[in-house]
Amino acid sequence: MATARLREMLELAREKGGLSIGEALETMGRTSIAFTILFLAIPALTPIPGPFGMVFGTALALVSLQIVAGGRKVWLPAVIRNRQVSLTALDLVVRHAVPVIARVEKVVRAGRLKALTGPTVQVLLGIPVFLLAVVIALPIPFGNILPVFSLVVLAVALMERDGLVTLIGLLLTTVTIGVTAALLYFIQAMIVTAY
């Protein structure tokens, strides 16, 4: 389960005093695309100072393009892969992530709607992951909660091969894109009115 993997990663971070993004992904053994999505999405939800939404949103966009291209292993540029994440930041990430992921894991059942869990579907899921990554990278106040939750649902669905949860993730993605478009329209209208 994803929650157990995150706790293992935190234990290693405690031993080493922090981890790079690359090291964190390698602690998961064979780096799965689903876990990479999960790991890169969660920091955008936590109140860590700095441009985490931009950094992790960009990394997620790169991962999504590799998914669409049919990649089985994730490649990240050195500038992102070597970025150090402090123990404090990782602890905060795991503390915020575990309750959210645990809620999703409660409804997951492996093998449901198998037609929505195969390699073709994984490739197609790169498109909603890309759209959500772009939303995370946008500097919208409180704009990361819905896209991150959508990505958590999609990532856990991929990990556990649950087609029904995949469908729920796609529905959440649609809602997220709609809400973001409305927010952007509202922000633009406010700027125009101000001038």
mmCIF file of C-alpha atoms in Angstrom:
data_model
loop_
_atom_site.group_PDB
_atom_site.id
_atom_site.type_symbol
_atom_site.label_atom_id
_atom_site.label_comp_id
_atom_site.label_asym_id
_atom_site.label_seq_id
_atom_site.Cartn_x
_atom_site.Cartn_y
_atom_site.Cartn_z
ATOM 1 C CA MET A 1 0.000 0.000 0.000
ATOM 2 C CA ALA A 2 1.143 3.554 -0.736
ATOM 3 C CA THR A 3 0.895 4.663 2.910
ATOM 4 C CA ALA A 4 3.343 1.937 3.982
ATOM 5 C CA ARG A 5 5.767 2.926 1.217
ATOM 6 C CA LEU A 6 5.694 6.571 2.268
ATOM 7 C CA ARG A 7 6.456 5.627 5.885
ATOM 8 C CA GLU A 8 9.425 3.481 4.730
ATOM 9 C CA MET A 9 10.733 6.439 2.729
ATOM 10 C CA LEU A 10 10.425 8.709 5.780
ATOM 11 C CA GLU A 11 12.402 6.225 7.902
ATOM 12 C CA LEU A 12 15.250 6.285 5.359
ATOM 13 C CA ALA A 13 15.116 10.100 5.298
ATOM 14 C CA ARG A 14 15.482 10.112 9.098
ATOM 15 C CA GLU A 15 18.589 7.920 8.826
ATOM 16 C CA LYS A 16 20.139 10.162 6.161
ATOM 17 C CA GLY A 17 18.871 13.546 7.383
ATOM 18 C CA GLY A 18 16.886 14.156 4.173
ATOM 19 C CA LEU A 19 16.658 12.788 0.633
ATOM 20 C CA SER A 20 16.895 14.018 -2.933
ATOM 21 C CA ILE A 21 13.807 13.495 -5.115
ATOM 22 C CA GLY A 22 15.735 10.800 -7.005
ATOM 23 C CA GLU A 23 16.686 8.980 -3.789
ATOM 24 C CA ALA A 24 13.113 9.141 -2.509
ATOM 25 C CA LEU A 25 11.845 7.487 -5.691
ATOM 26 C CA GLU A 26 14.598 4.857 -5.617
ATOM 27 C CA THR A 27 13.635 3.816 -2.070
ATOM 28 C CA MET A 28 10.443 2.424 -3.543
ATOM 29 C CA GLY A 29 12.479 -0.346 -5.198
ATOM 30 C CA ARG A 30 11.410 -0.619 -8.815
ATOM 31 C CA THR A 31 10.255 2.935 -9.504
ATOM 32 C CA SER A 32 6.602 2.738 -10.467
ATOM 33 C CA ILE A 33 4.983 5.472 -12.506
ATOM 34 C CA ALA A 34 2.008 5.487 -10.129
ATOM 35 C CA PHE A 35 4.180 6.098 -7.066
ATOM 36 C CA THR A 36 6.111 8.815 -8.909
ATOM 37 C CA ILE A 37 2.831 10.629 -9.637
ATOM 38 C CA LEU A 38 1.832 10.294 -5.991
ATOM 39 C CA PHE A 39 5.199 11.449 -4.638
ATOM 40 C CA LEU A 40 5.382 14.494 -6.932
ATOM 41 C CA ALA A 41 1.761 15.536 -6.341
ATOM 42 C CA ILE A 42 1.649 15.482 -2.530
ATOM 43 C CA PRO A 43 4.185 18.298 -1.803
ATOM 44 C CA ALA A 44 2.006 20.751 -3.737
ATOM 45 C CA LEU A 45 -0.687 20.157 -1.095
ATOM 46 C CA THR A 46 1.476 20.852 1.955
ATOM 47 C CA PRO A 47 2.210 24.300 3.395
ATOM 48 C CA ILE A 48 5.954 24.271 2.609
ATOM 49 C CA PRO A 49 7.472 27.680 1.822
ATOM 50 C CA GLY A 50 8.817 28.137 -1.699
ATOM 51 C CA PRO A 51 7.653 27.494 -5.271
ATOM 52 C CA PHE A 52 6.819 23.810 -4.680
ATOM 53 C CA GLY A 53 3.741 23.914 -6.925
ATOM 54 C CA MET A 54 5.831 25.157 -9.858
ATOM 55 C CA VAL A 55 8.703 22.664 -9.291
ATOM 56 C CA PHE A 56 6.550 19.600 -8.704
ATOM 57 C CA GLY A 57 3.947 20.615 -11.297
ATOM 58 C CA THR A 58 6.713 20.861 -13.932
ATOM 59 C CA ALA A 59 8.115 17.474 -12.874
ATOM 60 C CA LEU A 60 4.621 15.933 -13.089
ATOM 61 C CA ALA A 61 4.158 17.393 -16.586
ATOM 62 C CA LEU A 62 7.427 15.717 -17.680
ATOM 63 C CA VAL A 63 6.295 12.402 -16.161
ATOM 64 C CA SER A 64 2.877 12.652 -17.863
ATOM 65 C CA LEU A 65 4.521 13.117 -21.290
ATOM 66 C CA GLN A 66 6.588 9.976 -20.659
ATOM 67 C CA ILE A 67 3.387 8.093 -19.747
ATOM 68 C CA VAL A 68 1.758 9.202 -23.020
ATOM 69 C CA ALA A 69 4.893 8.029 -24.879
ATOM 70 C CA GLY A 70 4.449 4.590 -23.276
ATOM 71 C CA GLY A 71 7.407 4.837 -20.904
ATOM 72 C CA ARG A 72 7.722 2.168 -18.232
ATOM 73 C CA LYS A 73 10.424 3.905 -16.185
ATOM 74 C CA VAL A 74 10.435 7.547 -15.196
ATOM 75 C CA TRP A 75 13.223 9.915 -16.238
ATOM 76 C CA LEU A 76 13.623 13.273 -14.504
ATOM 77 C CA PRO A 77 16.230 15.931 -15.365
ATOM 78 C CA ALA A 78 19.139 16.194 -12.914
ATOM 79 C CA VAL A 79 17.980 19.634 -11.680
ATOM 80 C CA ILE A 80 14.762 18.022 -10.370
ATOM 81 C CA ARG A 81 16.134 14.561 -9.541
ATOM 82 C CA ASN A 82 18.982 15.988 -7.430
ATOM 83 C CA ARG A 83 16.824 18.551 -5.629
ATOM 84 C CA GLN A 84 17.223 17.936 -1.897
ATOM 85 C CA VAL A 85 14.135 17.683 0.264
ATOM 86 C CA SER A 86 14.823 18.216 3.973
ATOM 87 C CA LEU A 87 13.684 15.760 6.637
ATOM 88 C CA THR A 88 11.316 18.455 7.987
ATOM 89 C CA ALA A 89 9.709 18.893 4.553
ATOM 90 C CA LEU A 90 9.431 15.114 3.986
ATOM 91 C CA ASP A 91 7.929 14.642 7.454
ATOM 92 C CA LEU A 92 5.366 17.360 6.676
ATOM 93 C CA VAL A 93 4.601 15.771 3.289
ATOM 94 C CA VAL A 94 4.066 12.301 4.772
ATOM 95 C CA ARG A 95 1.981 13.673 7.678
ATOM 96 C CA HIS A 96 -0.336 15.465 5.222
ATOM 97 C CA ALA A 97 -0.335 12.670 2.643
ATOM 98 C CA VAL A 98 -1.046 9.581 4.750
ATOM 99 C CA PRO A 99 -4.593 10.561 5.915
ATOM 100 C CA VAL A 100 -5.592 11.566 2.347
ATOM 101 C CA ILE A 101 -4.170 8.391 0.778
ATOM 102 C CA ALA A 102 -5.580 6.178 3.556
ATOM 103 C CA ARG A 103 -9.098 7.446 2.717
ATOM 104 C CA VAL A 104 -8.624 6.486 -0.942
ATOM 105 C CA GLU A 105 -7.105 3.094 -0.026
ATOM 106 C CA LYS A 106 -10.233 2.225 2.017
ATOM 107 C CA VAL A 107 -12.383 2.120 -1.135
ATOM 108 C CA VAL A 108 -9.800 0.435 -3.384
ATOM 109 C CA ARG A 109 -10.293 -3.175 -4.468
ATOM 110 C CA ALA A 110 -7.741 -4.659 -6.847
ATOM 111 C CA GLY A 111 -9.071 -6.123 -10.093
ATOM 112 C CA ARG A 112 -12.337 -4.165 -10.423
ATOM 113 C CA LEU A 113 -13.212 -3.165 -14.010
ATOM 114 C CA LYS A 114 -10.015 -4.715 -15.393
ATOM 115 C CA ALA A 115 -10.603 -3.089 -18.787
ATOM 116 C CA LEU A 116 -9.669 0.236 -17.141
ATOM 117 C CA THR A 117 -6.388 -0.959 -15.638
ATOM 118 C CA GLY A 118 -4.347 -2.191 -18.618
ATOM 119 C CA PRO A 119 -1.283 -0.651 -20.332
ATOM 120 C CA THR A 120 -3.393 1.211 -22.942
ATOM 121 C CA VAL A 121 -5.403 2.960 -20.231
ATOM 122 C CA GLN A 122 -2.168 3.856 -18.392
ATOM 123 C CA VAL A 123 -0.875 5.561 -21.558
ATOM 124 C CA LEU A 124 -4.152 7.486 -21.970
ATOM 125 C CA LEU A 125 -4.072 8.564 -18.299
ATOM 126 C CA GLY A 126 -0.984 10.621 -19.163
ATOM 127 C CA ILE A 127 -3.347 13.251 -20.640
ATOM 128 C CA PRO A 128 -5.353 14.008 -17.444
ATOM 129 C CA VAL A 129 -2.112 13.805 -15.412
ATOM 130 C CA PHE A 130 -0.593 16.465 -17.728
ATOM 131 C CA LEU A 131 -3.640 18.750 -17.367
ATOM 132 C CA LEU A 132 -3.570 18.390 -13.570
ATOM 133 C CA ALA A 133 0.185 19.073 -13.526
ATOM 134 C CA VAL A 134 -0.394 22.345 -15.407
ATOM 135 C CA VAL A 135 -3.070 23.335 -12.860
ATOM 136 C CA ILE A 136 -0.663 22.606 -9.961
ATOM 137 C CA ALA A 137 2.036 24.739 -11.612
ATOM 138 C CA LEU A 138 -0.336 27.733 -11.911
ATOM 139 C CA PRO A 139 -0.037 30.310 -9.101
ATOM 140 C CA ILE A 140 -3.702 30.119 -8.055
ATOM 141 C CA PRO A 141 -4.335 30.656 -4.315
ATOM 142 C CA PHE A 142 -5.615 27.367 -2.786
ATOM 143 C CA GLY A 143 -5.763 26.022 -6.341
ATOM 144 C CA ASN A 144 -3.782 22.845 -5.618
ATOM 145 C CA ILE A 145 -6.196 20.956 -3.354
ATOM 146 C CA LEU A 146 -8.503 19.522 -6.048
ATOM 147 C CA PRO A 147 -5.795 18.639 -8.626
ATOM 148 C CA VAL A 148 -3.612 16.968 -5.986
ATOM 149 C CA PHE A 149 -6.542 14.933 -4.645
ATOM 150 C CA SER A 150 -7.429 13.907 -8.228
ATOM 151 C CA LEU A 151 -3.820 12.791 -8.815
ATOM 152 C CA VAL A 152 -3.758 10.845 -5.519
ATOM 153 C CA VAL A 153 -6.920 8.980 -6.586
ATOM 154 C CA LEU A 154 -5.504 8.220 -10.070
ATOM 155 C CA ALA A 155 -2.120 7.132 -8.664
ATOM 156 C CA VAL A 156 -3.643 4.787 -6.056
ATOM 157 C CA ALA A 157 -6.014 3.382 -8.698
ATOM 158 C CA LEU A 158 -3.026 2.628 -10.965
ATOM 159 C CA MET A 159 -1.036 1.105 -8.091
ATOM 160 C CA GLU A 160 -3.840 -1.186 -6.988
ATOM 161 C CA ARG A 161 -5.256 -1.768 -10.504
ATOM 162 C CA ASP A 162 -8.794 -0.678 -9.599
ATOM 163 C CA GLY A 163 -10.757 0.467 -12.668
ATOM 164 C CA LEU A 164 -13.654 1.904 -10.658
ATOM 165 C CA VAL A 165 -11.324 4.201 -8.684
ATOM 166 C CA THR A 166 -9.685 5.154 -12.014
ATOM 167 C CA LEU A 167 -13.127 6.305 -13.218
ATOM 168 C CA ILE A 168 -13.621 8.308 -10.008
ATOM 169 C CA GLY A 169 -10.196 9.908 -10.587
ATOM 170 C CA LEU A 170 -11.192 10.895 -14.131
ATOM 171 C CA LEU A 171 -14.461 12.400 -12.866
ATOM 172 C CA LEU A 172 -12.533 14.404 -10.244
ATOM 173 C CA THR A 173 -10.130 15.563 -12.986
ATOM 174 C CA THR A 174 -13.059 16.872 -15.051
ATOM 175 C CA VAL A 175 -14.422 18.756 -12.024
ATOM 176 C CA THR A 176 -10.923 20.154 -11.285
ATOM 177 C CA ILE A 177 -10.454 21.471 -14.819
ATOM 178 C CA GLY A 178 -13.913 23.114 -14.699
ATOM 179 C CA VAL A 179 -13.277 24.751 -11.302
ATOM 180 C CA THR A 180 -9.819 25.963 -12.419
ATOM 181 C CA ALA A 181 -11.231 27.463 -15.625
ATOM 182 C CA ALA A 182 -13.893 29.279 -13.562
ATOM 183 C CA LEU A 183 -11.240 30.569 -11.111
ATOM 184 C CA LEU A 184 -9.030 31.827 -13.947
ATOM 185 C CA TYR A 185 -12.025 33.586 -15.542
ATOM 186 C CA PHE A 186 -12.913 35.162 -12.171
ATOM 187 C CA ILE A 187 -9.289 36.328 -11.578
ATOM 188 C CA GLN A 188 -9.077 37.764 -15.106
ATOM 189 C CA ALA A 189 -12.411 39.594 -14.635
ATOM 190 C CA MET A 190 -11.153 41.095 -11.345
ATOM 191 C CA ILE A 191 -7.935 42.298 -13.005
ATOM 192 C CA VAL A 192 -9.850 43.879 -15.908
ATOM 193 C CA THR A 193 -12.293 45.562 -13.475
ATOM 194 C CA ALA A 194 -9.365 46.910 -11.385
ATOM 195 C CA TYR A 195 -8.049 48.735 -14.437
#
